[in-house]
């Protein structure tokens, strides 16, 4: 099968985006002519009892299929069968897919998306040492695609890549220098695809090149991070060597005194695995409230005066405000503030609480305009200097666009 485009075929280019997790595969197929999604779906509980596929073709009814899925290869096969199904499918043949974009969490020193060949695969595999839970599933997905779609080029898009522009004094930790070099310990940052997508979109909405703007993007979901973007480049971001530091999150602790880790290990007799589990899965809003990691539950509990829910909420909001303050200094001002991801897009209350009393910095939002969930909208109050937006993130589209760009650059499309 050749990869050259025949006349007029460009309009039909379709790209498959895959996000492989430890026990799930999310997929989405894009028509790149209109940059629109044709179908998306999820295979969950891979290798576990009760595995199933949920397939949502645009404009058709969704289907749910309970079927054993032993591994990532089987999950990708199942997704492709759904995409080409005579009734529920959106394409006729696998060969209509001209490229596959994979979300890879850790890209080490990769500063952009790359074509997957044996060399890049080796590099991604080496990075497993830094992100064992994250890169392994992506690699399994890549290998499975090589078998199922051997002629379709694949591209890796990294969560860390956008943040590779941070200056050395921002990404270096104040540890013995030799150790940071030996183990590649530095701030990498995550959610890069999302921060880049919403920042570019905000620049479009403002009608100025993003290279001219000072932007702060708040990705507030279950995992949350905040990024300072100067002249189209990530300058600083709240996550670090791992996605653990920065903001208070659903179940992650965010910034804490590192001495607490060794203190607790000693007092509780925890192993490294146990302490990691506590910091990643039992802390944050869940740990403080003792109720839930879901901010909807926290908002509800605050309505009935639950004190620990109030404390968790206030801690979260304060952590975001503190970073906004720090990043305004880092950027030397601010033109645009963006809220995105599950909480940032859907909670008027969180946006209101975060922006409360920041008019002295030029940030002021309009209460009526702010009454919006999951929709793109400018929420700036009349006369406020900083333009504030709610922008639904679309990491999958960003990956599809990057995949197309890499394949075009390599002459594969
Ligand atoms: P992640 O991708 O990090 O798992 P998401 O970006 O999907 O997370 O965000 C999920 C979180 O968004 C939920 O845990 C919930 O707290 C919050 N969320 C989603 N919808 C709402 C809503 N309507 N109101 C308040 N919070 C919401």
Short mmCIF file of C-alpha atoms and ligand atoms in Angstrom, two decimals, residues 191 219-223 293-296 299 341-343 346-347 373, ligand 1:
data_model
loop_
_atom_site.label_atom_id
_atom_site.label_comp_id
_atom_site.label_asym_id
_atom_site.label_seq_id
_atom_site.Cartn_x
_atom_site.Cartn_y
_atom_site.Cartn_z
CA UNK A 191 -0.72 18.12 30.32
CA UNK A 219 -6.00 22.77 33.48
CA UNK A 220 -8.23 21.85 36.43
CA UNK A 221 -9.51 18.28 36.38
CA UNK A 222 -8.90 15.28 38.53
CA UNK A 223 -5.23 15.89 37.83
CA UNK A 293 -12.00 13.19 44.89
CA UNK A 294 -14.82 14.54 42.73
CA UNK A 295 -15.28 18.28 43.06
CA UNK A 296 -19.01 17.93 42.43
CA UNK A 299 -19.39 21.43 46.21
CA UNK A 341 -10.55 20.47 31.85
CA UNK A 342 -13.39 18.83 33.85
CA UNK A 343 -13.51 21.29 36.72
CA UNK A 346 -17.74 22.96 34.31
CA UNK A 347 -17.62 24.75 37.63
CA UNK A 373 -20.49 24.73 31.66
P1 LIG B 1 -8.96 13.81 34.38
O1 LIG B 1 -8.87 13.89 32.87
O2 LIG B 1 -7.80 14.46 35.09
O3 LIG B 1 -9.32 12.48 34.94
P2 LIG B 1 -11.21 15.59 34.01
O4 LIG B 1 -10.56 16.72 33.31
O5 LIG B 1 -12.17 14.75 33.26
O6 LIG B 1 -10.17 14.72 34.82
O7 LIG B 1 -11.98 16.23 35.27
C1 LIG B 1 -12.72 15.42 36.13
C2 LIG B 1 -13.13 16.24 37.31
O8 LIG B 1 -13.86 17.42 36.89
C3 LIG B 1 -14.12 15.48 38.18
O9 LIG B 1 -13.45 14.77 39.18
C4 LIG B 1 -14.93 16.59 38.78
O10 LIG B 1 -14.34 16.91 40.01
C5 LIG B 1 -14.80 17.76 37.87
N1 LIG B 1 -16.09 18.07 37.24
C6 LIG B 1 -16.62 17.54 36.13
N2 LIG B 1 -17.84 18.07 35.90
C7 LIG B 1 -18.07 18.97 36.88
C8 LIG B 1 -19.14 19.86 37.22
N3 LIG B 1 -20.23 19.92 36.47
N4 LIG B 1 -19.02 20.62 38.31
C9 LIG B 1 -17.92 20.56 39.08
N5 LIG B 1 -16.89 19.75 38.83
C10 LIG B 1 -16.95 18.97 37.74
#
